Amino acid sequence: DGGITQSPKYLFRKEGQNVTLSCEQNLNHDAMYWYRQDPGQGLRLIYYSQIVNDFQKGDIAEGYSVSREKKESFPLTVTSAQKNPTAFYLCASSSLVSNNEQFFGPGTRLTVL
Amino acid sequence: AQSVAQPEDQVNVAEGNPLTVKCTYSVSGNPYLFWYVQYPNRGLQFLLKYITGDNLVKGSYGFEAEFNKSQTSFHLKKPSALVSDSALYFCAVRDMTDSWGKLQFGAGTQVVVTP
């Protein structure tokens, strides 16, 4: 988990509310990623970014939004349009060297009440 | 398109016995392959990767994996399992030609090591 921080660790949201999950890295990595983890489904890619002010939709982007205003930060907003937001959210980063692994943060568990 | 299959939801092994976690993959080009481990309510920790060269890759905590191109497999192995190896293991693949660096993960295999 070193080098990437996510906050909060646990988050509770009422239906209809938007919430923002924080992800910060001090590894000087250009690329950052957001994944959603559900039991038995592995990790699914929500959004990813290689440079500041640019990002791409992943496999399950609907109901989510991101920004990349700084190299170190890649916050994820879970909007009210996301129908089933309860999940474990993981942020990752990597250098742009093609064979480098991704480094993961400790995750945020979001529960919709 | 790339995909990863981990055919076993759970692997049970006694402490001291060999541990194998299976992974097969599909990519259109040449693969980069990765294994990660996850402990409860934690992020993923990198174990090892295959990029090129020797088909047997050694990683952290005594784990190793063997790349088999003809069988499109990348099974994770440990000669002698420990109770502390009990965790969720993920295999991931990246197409070498994908400039975005996106990984495709398998569904995960829960490893349970009993004393």
Short mmCIF file of C-alpha atoms in Angstrom, two decimals:
data_model
loop_
_atom_site.label_atom_id
_atom_site.label_comp_id
_atom_site.label_asym_id
_atom_site.label_seq_id
_atom_site.Cartn_x
_atom_site.Cartn_y
_atom_site.Cartn_z
CA ASP A 1 0.00 0.00 0.00
CA GLY A 2 3.00 2.30 0.34
CA GLY A 3 2.95 5.47 -1.72
CA ILE A 4 -0.76 5.53 -2.47
CA THR A 5 -3.33 6.77 -0.01
CA GLN A 6 -7.08 6.51 -0.24
CA SER A 7 -9.58 8.21 2.00
CA PRO A 8 -11.84 7.61 3.70
CA LYS A 9 -11.42 3.93 4.52
CA TYR A 10 -15.15 3.52 5.08
CA LEU A 11 -17.88 5.69 3.59
CA PHE A 12 -21.61 5.61 4.06
CA ARG A 13 -23.94 7.33 1.66
CA LYS A 14 -27.64 7.86 1.46
CA GLU A 15 -29.35 7.09 -1.80
CA GLY A 16 -29.40 10.07 -4.13
CA GLN A 17 -26.18 11.60 -2.82
CA ASN A 18 -22.94 12.08 -4.70
CA VAL A 19 -19.75 11.14 -2.88
CA THR A 20 -16.10 11.68 -3.75
CA LEU A 21 -13.35 9.18 -2.99
CA SER A 22 -9.82 10.50 -2.64
CA CYS A 23 -6.69 8.95 -4.17
CA GLU A 24 -3.23 10.48 -3.79
CA GLN A 25 0.15 9.06 -4.81
CA ASN A 26 3.70 10.22 -4.15
CA LEU A 27 5.38 7.74 -6.48
CA ASN A 28 5.69 10.23 -9.36
CA HIS A 29 3.62 7.89 -11.51
CA ASP A 30 1.99 9.22 -14.63
CA ALA A 31 -0.80 6.65 -14.88
CA MET A 32 -3.61 6.24 -12.37
CA TYR A 33 -6.57 3.87 -12.31
CA TRP A 34 -9.82 3.30 -10.45
CA TYR A 35 -11.26 -0.18 -9.96
CA ARG A 36 -14.40 -1.53 -8.41
CA GLN A 37 -14.28 -4.86 -6.56
CA ASP A 38 -17.34 -6.98 -5.92
CA PRO A 39 -17.27 -10.48 -4.40
CA GLY A 40 -16.57 -13.15 -7.00
CA GLN A 41 -16.07 -10.66 -9.84
CA GLY A 42 -12.50 -9.62 -9.49
CA LEU A 43 -11.55 -6.02 -10.28
CA ARG A 44 -13.33 -4.01 -12.94
CA LEU A 45 -11.84 -0.85 -14.42
CA ILE A 46 -13.86 2.35 -13.97
CA TYR A 47 -11.59 5.12 -15.26
CA TYR A 48 -7.91 5.61 -16.02
CA SER A 49 -5.59 8.48 -16.75
CA GLN A 50 -2.10 8.81 -18.18
CA ILE A 51 -1.59 12.57 -17.96
CA VAL A 52 -3.01 15.59 -16.19
CA ASN A 53 -6.34 16.79 -17.55
CA ASP A 54 -6.88 13.64 -19.57
CA PHE A 55 -8.70 10.42 -18.67
CA GLN A 56 -10.50 7.56 -20.35
CA LYS A 57 -13.56 5.49 -19.53
CA GLY A 58 -12.99 1.93 -18.46
CA ASP A 59 -15.39 -0.99 -18.63
CA ILE A 60 -17.93 0.30 -16.10
CA ALA A 61 -17.76 4.12 -16.19
CA GLU A 62 -21.51 4.78 -16.08
CA GLY A 63 -22.50 6.62 -12.91
CA TYR A 64 -18.94 7.67 -12.11
CA SER A 65 -16.82 10.72 -12.86
CA VAL A 66 -13.17 11.62 -12.32
CA SER A 67 -10.78 14.53 -12.59
CA ARG A 68 -7.00 14.74 -12.95
CA GLU A 69 -5.99 18.30 -12.13
CA LYS A 70 -2.71 17.27 -10.54
CA LYS A 71 -0.35 14.41 -11.30
CA GLU A 72 -0.58 13.18 -7.72
CA SER A 73 -4.35 13.14 -7.39
CA PHE A 74 -7.17 11.25 -9.11
CA PRO A 75 -10.46 11.61 -7.19
CA LEU A 76 -13.48 9.51 -8.08
CA THR A 77 -17.05 10.76 -7.71
CA VAL A 78 -19.80 8.21 -7.36
CA THR A 79 -22.92 9.94 -8.57
CA SER A 80 -26.56 9.27 -7.80
CA ALA A 81 -26.81 7.79 -11.30
CA GLN A 82 -24.81 4.75 -10.19
CA LYS A 83 -27.54 2.25 -9.40
CA ASN A 84 -25.58 -0.17 -7.25
CA PRO A 85 -22.65 1.73 -5.75
CA THR A 86 -22.03 -0.44 -2.68
CA ALA A 87 -18.58 -1.94 -3.31
CA PHE A 88 -14.89 -1.81 -2.46
CA TYR A 89 -13.06 0.80 -4.53
CA LEU A 90 -9.37 0.54 -5.30
CA CYS A 91 -7.06 3.15 -6.76
CA ALA A 92 -3.80 2.21 -8.46
CA SER A 93 -0.90 3.90 -10.18
CA SER A 94 2.00 2.92 -12.41
CA SER A 95 4.79 4.40 -14.43
CA LEU A 96 4.40 4.53 -18.19
CA VAL A 97 7.12 1.94 -18.74
CA SER A 98 5.07 -0.72 -20.45
CA ASN A 99 5.99 -3.72 -18.35
CA ASN A 100 5.68 -2.11 -14.93
CA GLU A 101 3.20 -3.36 -12.41
CA GLN A 102 0.46 -1.28 -10.87
CA PHE A 103 0.68 -0.26 -7.22
CA PHE A 104 -2.56 -0.25 -5.23
CA GLY A 105 -3.92 1.86 -2.43
CA PRO A 106 -5.65 0.37 0.64
CA GLY A 107 -9.14 0.86 -0.74
CA THR A 108 -12.38 2.59 0.28
CA ARG A 109 -15.45 0.57 1.21
CA LEU A 110 -18.59 2.43 0.16
CA THR A 111 -21.95 1.44 1.57
CA VAL A 112 -25.21 2.94 0.43
CA LEU A 113 -27.81 3.05 3.19
CA ALA B 1 -9.76 -8.21 -26.19
CA GLN B 2 -7.98 -9.78 -23.27
CA SER B 3 -9.33 -12.10 -20.61
CA VAL B 4 -8.17 -14.11 -17.63
CA ALA B 5 -9.65 -17.26 -16.15
CA GLN B 6 -9.01 -18.54 -12.66
CA PRO B 7 -10.93 -21.81 -12.71
CA GLU B 8 -10.95 -22.42 -8.95
CA ASP B 9 -12.93 -20.20 -6.60
CA GLN B 10 -11.10 -21.69 -3.64
CA VAL B 11 -8.03 -23.82 -3.05
CA ASN B 12 -7.58 -25.68 0.21
CA VAL B 13 -4.16 -26.95 1.26
CA ALA B 14 -2.54 -28.16 4.45
CA GLU B 15 0.37 -26.19 5.84
CA GLY B 16 3.67 -27.51 4.49
CA ASN B 17 2.11 -28.93 1.33
CA PRO B 18 2.66 -27.49 -2.15
CA LEU B 19 0.28 -24.76 -3.27
CA THR B 20 -0.82 -24.16 -6.86
CA VAL B 21 -3.23 -21.49 -8.05
CA LYS B 22 -4.23 -21.79 -11.70
CA CYS B 23 -4.52 -19.03 -14.29
CA THR B 24 -5.10 -19.08 -18.03
CA TYR B 25 -5.24 -16.03 -20.26
CA SER B 26 -6.19 -14.78 -23.69
CA VAL B 27 -4.67 -11.77 -25.45
CA SER B 28 -4.40 -10.80 -29.08
CA GLY B 29 -0.69 -10.02 -28.83
CA ASN B 30 2.07 -11.06 -26.46
CA PRO B 31 1.21 -10.93 -22.77
CA TYR B 32 2.57 -9.33 -19.68
CA LEU B 33 1.34 -11.43 -16.74
CA PHE B 34 1.03 -10.54 -13.08
CA TRP B 35 0.05 -12.11 -9.78
CA TYR B 36 -1.30 -10.09 -6.86
CA VAL B 37 -2.41 -11.07 -3.36
CA GLN B 38 -5.11 -9.40 -1.27
CA TYR B 39 -5.68 -9.73 2.45
CA PRO B 40 -9.13 -8.86 3.88
CA ASN B 41 -10.12 -5.22 3.49
CA ARG B 42 -6.73 -4.32 2.04
CA GLY B 43 -5.39 -3.28 -1.33
CA LEU B 44 -3.63 -5.63 -3.71
CA GLN B 45 0.03 -6.46 -3.19
CA PHE B 46 2.24 -7.31 -6.15
CA LEU B 47 3.81 -10.79 -6.04
CA LEU B 48 5.53 -11.32 -9.37
CA LYS B 49 5.37 -10.73 -13.11
CA TYR B 50 6.35 -12.32 -16.40
CA ILE B 51 7.61 -9.98 -19.06
CA THR B 52 9.97 -12.00 -21.21
CA GLY B 53 12.81 -14.47 -20.88
CA ASP B 54 12.88 -17.34 -18.42
CA ASN B 55 9.49 -19.03 -18.17
CA LEU B 56 9.92 -19.59 -14.43
CA VAL B 57 9.51 -16.37 -12.50
CA LYS B 58 10.37 -16.01 -8.83
CA GLY B 59 8.64 -13.46 -6.66
CA SER B 60 7.94 -12.35 -3.11
CA TYR B 61 7.35 -14.60 -0.08
CA GLY B 62 8.66 -17.75 -1.80
CA PHE B 63 6.13 -17.70 -4.63
CA GLU B 64 6.95 -18.54 -8.22
CA ALA B 65 5.00 -18.86 -11.43
CA GLU B 66 5.55 -20.69 -14.67
CA PHE B 67 4.65 -19.16 -18.00
CA ASN B 68 3.48 -21.69 -20.58
CA LYS B 69 2.84 -20.08 -23.94
CA SER B 70 1.40 -23.16 -25.65
CA GLN B 71 -1.13 -23.68 -22.87
CA THR B 72 -1.61 -19.90 -22.31
CA SER B 73 -1.18 -20.47 -18.60
CA PHE B 74 0.60 -18.73 -15.77
CA HIS B 75 0.08 -20.86 -12.65
CA LEU B 76 1.25 -19.59 -9.28
CA LYS B 77 3.12 -22.03 -7.06
CA LYS B 78 4.69 -22.28 -3.65
CA PRO B 79 6.58 -25.41 -2.58
CA SER B 80 5.50 -25.28 1.07
CA ALA B 81 2.41 -23.30 2.07
CA LEU B 82 2.08 -21.34 5.29
CA VAL B 83 -1.09 -20.48 7.21
CA SER B 84 -0.21 -16.83 6.57
CA ASP B 85 -0.55 -17.47 2.81
CA SER B 86 -4.31 -17.65 3.29
CA ALA B 87 -5.62 -14.79 1.16
CA LEU B 88 -7.28 -13.90 -2.15
CA TYR B 89 -5.04 -14.25 -5.20
CA PHE B 90 -5.52 -12.46 -8.51
CA CYS B 91 -3.97 -13.16 -11.86
CA ALA B 92 -3.85 -10.27 -14.37
CA VAL B 93 -2.83 -9.89 -17.99
CA ARG B 94 -1.85 -6.94 -20.11
CA ASP B 95 -1.49 -6.97 -23.87
CA MET B 96 2.05 -5.84 -24.70
CA THR B 97 0.68 -3.57 -27.41
CA ASP B 98 -1.72 -1.73 -25.09
CA SER B 99 -0.16 1.69 -24.53
CA TRP B 100 -2.67 2.55 -21.82
CA GLY B 101 -1.33 -0.11 -19.50
CA LYS B 102 -4.73 -1.56 -18.72
CA LEU B 103 -4.81 -4.82 -16.79
CA GLN B 104 -7.50 -7.47 -17.08
CA PHE B 105 -7.99 -9.32 -13.81
CA GLY B 106 -9.30 -12.78 -13.12
CA ALA B 107 -12.12 -13.27 -10.62
CA GLY B 108 -9.71 -14.32 -7.91
CA THR B 109 -8.96 -17.55 -6.05
CA GLN B 110 -9.36 -17.79 -2.30
CA VAL B 111 -6.52 -19.80 -0.76
CA VAL B 112 -7.13 -21.45 2.60
CA VAL B 113 -4.14 -23.01 4.33
CA THR B 114 -5.01 -25.14 7.35
CA PRO B 115 -2.58 -25.88 10.19
#
